[in-house]
Each structure stands twice: as C-alpha cells, then as structure tokens.
Amino acid sequence: MLQDWKTLVVNGGGAIGILANGNSGIMQGLGTLAKAEEAKGALDKKTRELIALAVAATTRCDTCIAIHTSEAVKAGASRDELLEALAVAVSLNAGAAVVYSSRILEAYDQFAK
C-alpha cells in the first residue's frame, strides 16, 4: 500500500485546520472558489469530482486525491469512469511535456547562437 488514504483525509483536514487558524482569509478565499465551481450547475457533483481527480493527478496533491476520491465515491463515480478521467490526465501531462520540450529546444537554440 502506497498510502492510507482514509487516514490522510483526517490528517490532511487537521493540517489544513492549522493553516486556517493561522490565516482564515486563505480558507475564506478557497471557500469562495469552491462555491463558484458549482454556481452554474451545468456539471453534476460526480463529474466535478472526476475533474478534480484528474487535476490532482497532474498537480500531485495527495490530500486532494484523498478528499476528492472520497467525494467521487460518494457521488457514485465508477472505477471505469475514474480510469477514463485519469487517462485524460496522463495524456495531458504527456502532451504538456511535448509542448514544453519544444520550448526548451527553442530556448537552447536561442542561447546557442
């Protein structure tokens, strides 16, 4: 087992609580963003959680993975739906590496002149 994800939800929440106590404005701002994510209602909770997990994979946020996986399960996401969302994340990361590789080559060529 790589991680005890259920414990991470609890411990992550505690660590975030310490941050919130230190600067409540951070959490208030995050709360505002969280409300905005569902304001239109065009996407259902399950779809939003699957998107959050794809983003969590690309940003490498373990606490995000724990929280949003728990929420995705509660929202009825299937393992196959999750695998498809993660395939999109993997594809995007690979595509981003290709794009940034071309930028690195361009920078090299400029510096090498």
XYZ file of C-alpha atoms in Angstrom:
113
model
C 0.000 0.000 0.000
C 1.384 3.379 -1.002
C -0.756 5.458 1.326
C -3.518 5.078 3.904
C -5.890 7.420 2.080
C -8.651 7.363 4.695
C -6.195 8.465 7.382
C -4.803 11.114 5.032
C -8.265 12.691 4.748
C -8.359 13.077 8.537
C -4.736 14.187 8.915
C -4.942 16.477 5.901
C -8.022 18.115 7.343
C -6.170 18.700 10.598
C -3.193 20.220 8.830
C -5.475 22.466 6.790
C -7.198 23.475 10.031
C -3.854 24.676 11.395
C -3.402 26.776 8.252
C -6.932 28.147 8.590
C -6.292 29.136 12.195
C -3.122 30.918 11.132
C -4.747 32.829 8.275
C -8.500 32.455 7.950
C -8.531 34.599 4.807
C -6.893 31.779 2.854
C -9.718 29.398 3.665
C -12.371 32.066 3.089
C -10.913 32.640 -0.378
C -10.854 28.922 -1.063
C -14.466 28.692 0.099
C -15.454 31.396 -2.364
C -13.763 29.486 -5.187
C -15.444 26.252 -4.114
C -18.872 27.917 -4.257
C -18.096 29.305 -7.709
C -17.231 25.865 -9.060
C -20.837 24.725 -8.791
C -22.644 28.057 -9.187
C -23.944 27.374 -12.701
C -24.932 23.782 -12.042
C -24.010 22.636 -15.546
C -21.869 19.775 -14.218
C -23.016 17.264 -11.660
C -21.072 16.502 -8.488
C -19.618 13.254 -9.879
C -18.239 14.974 -12.982
C -16.713 17.784 -10.913
C -15.041 15.242 -8.628
C -13.640 13.299 -11.598
C -12.225 16.545 -12.998
C -10.776 17.364 -9.576
C -9.053 13.974 -9.502
C -7.578 14.446 -12.965
C -6.235 17.810 -11.830
C -4.976 16.295 -8.555
C -3.021 13.742 -10.576
C -1.358 16.467 -12.627
C -0.646 18.714 -9.625
C 0.499 15.785 -7.466
C -1.632 16.711 -4.442
C -2.061 13.708 -2.124
C -4.554 15.421 0.161
C -6.589 16.481 -2.890
C -6.527 12.872 -4.085
C -7.780 11.620 -0.727
C -10.545 14.196 -0.355
C -11.807 14.092 -3.935
C -11.623 10.297 -4.223
C -13.808 10.032 -1.138
C -16.230 12.551 -2.626
C -16.202 10.835 -6.047
C -17.140 7.514 -4.438
C -19.948 9.228 -2.510
C -21.139 10.840 -5.768
C -21.346 7.426 -7.449
C -18.279 7.534 -9.692
C -17.328 4.118 -11.011
C -13.790 2.792 -11.209
C -14.077 2.795 -15.030
C -15.110 6.470 -15.030
C -12.158 7.254 -12.785
C -9.781 5.346 -15.050
C -11.024 7.309 -18.054
C -10.599 10.638 -16.243
C -7.084 9.606 -15.199
C -6.260 8.631 -18.785
C -7.119 12.188 -19.795
C -4.787 13.498 -17.061
C -1.946 11.231 -18.196
C -2.467 12.250 -21.820
C -2.465 15.920 -20.909
C 0.723 15.568 -18.882
C 2.407 13.798 -21.780
C 1.167 16.477 -24.162
C 2.412 19.213 -21.854
C 5.835 17.563 -21.763
C 5.907 17.610 -25.572
C 4.908 21.282 -25.677
C 7.481 22.267 -23.054
C 10.130 20.149 -24.744
C 9.654 22.268 -27.878
C 10.010 25.400 -25.720
C 13.243 24.040 -24.221
C 14.615 23.351 -27.694
C 13.709 26.881 -28.741
C 15.441 28.293 -25.652
C 18.502 26.160 -26.362
C 18.673 27.358 -29.940
C 18.442 30.986 -28.812
C 21.149 30.561 -26.178
C 23.390 28.570 -28.501
C 23.541 31.382 -31.098
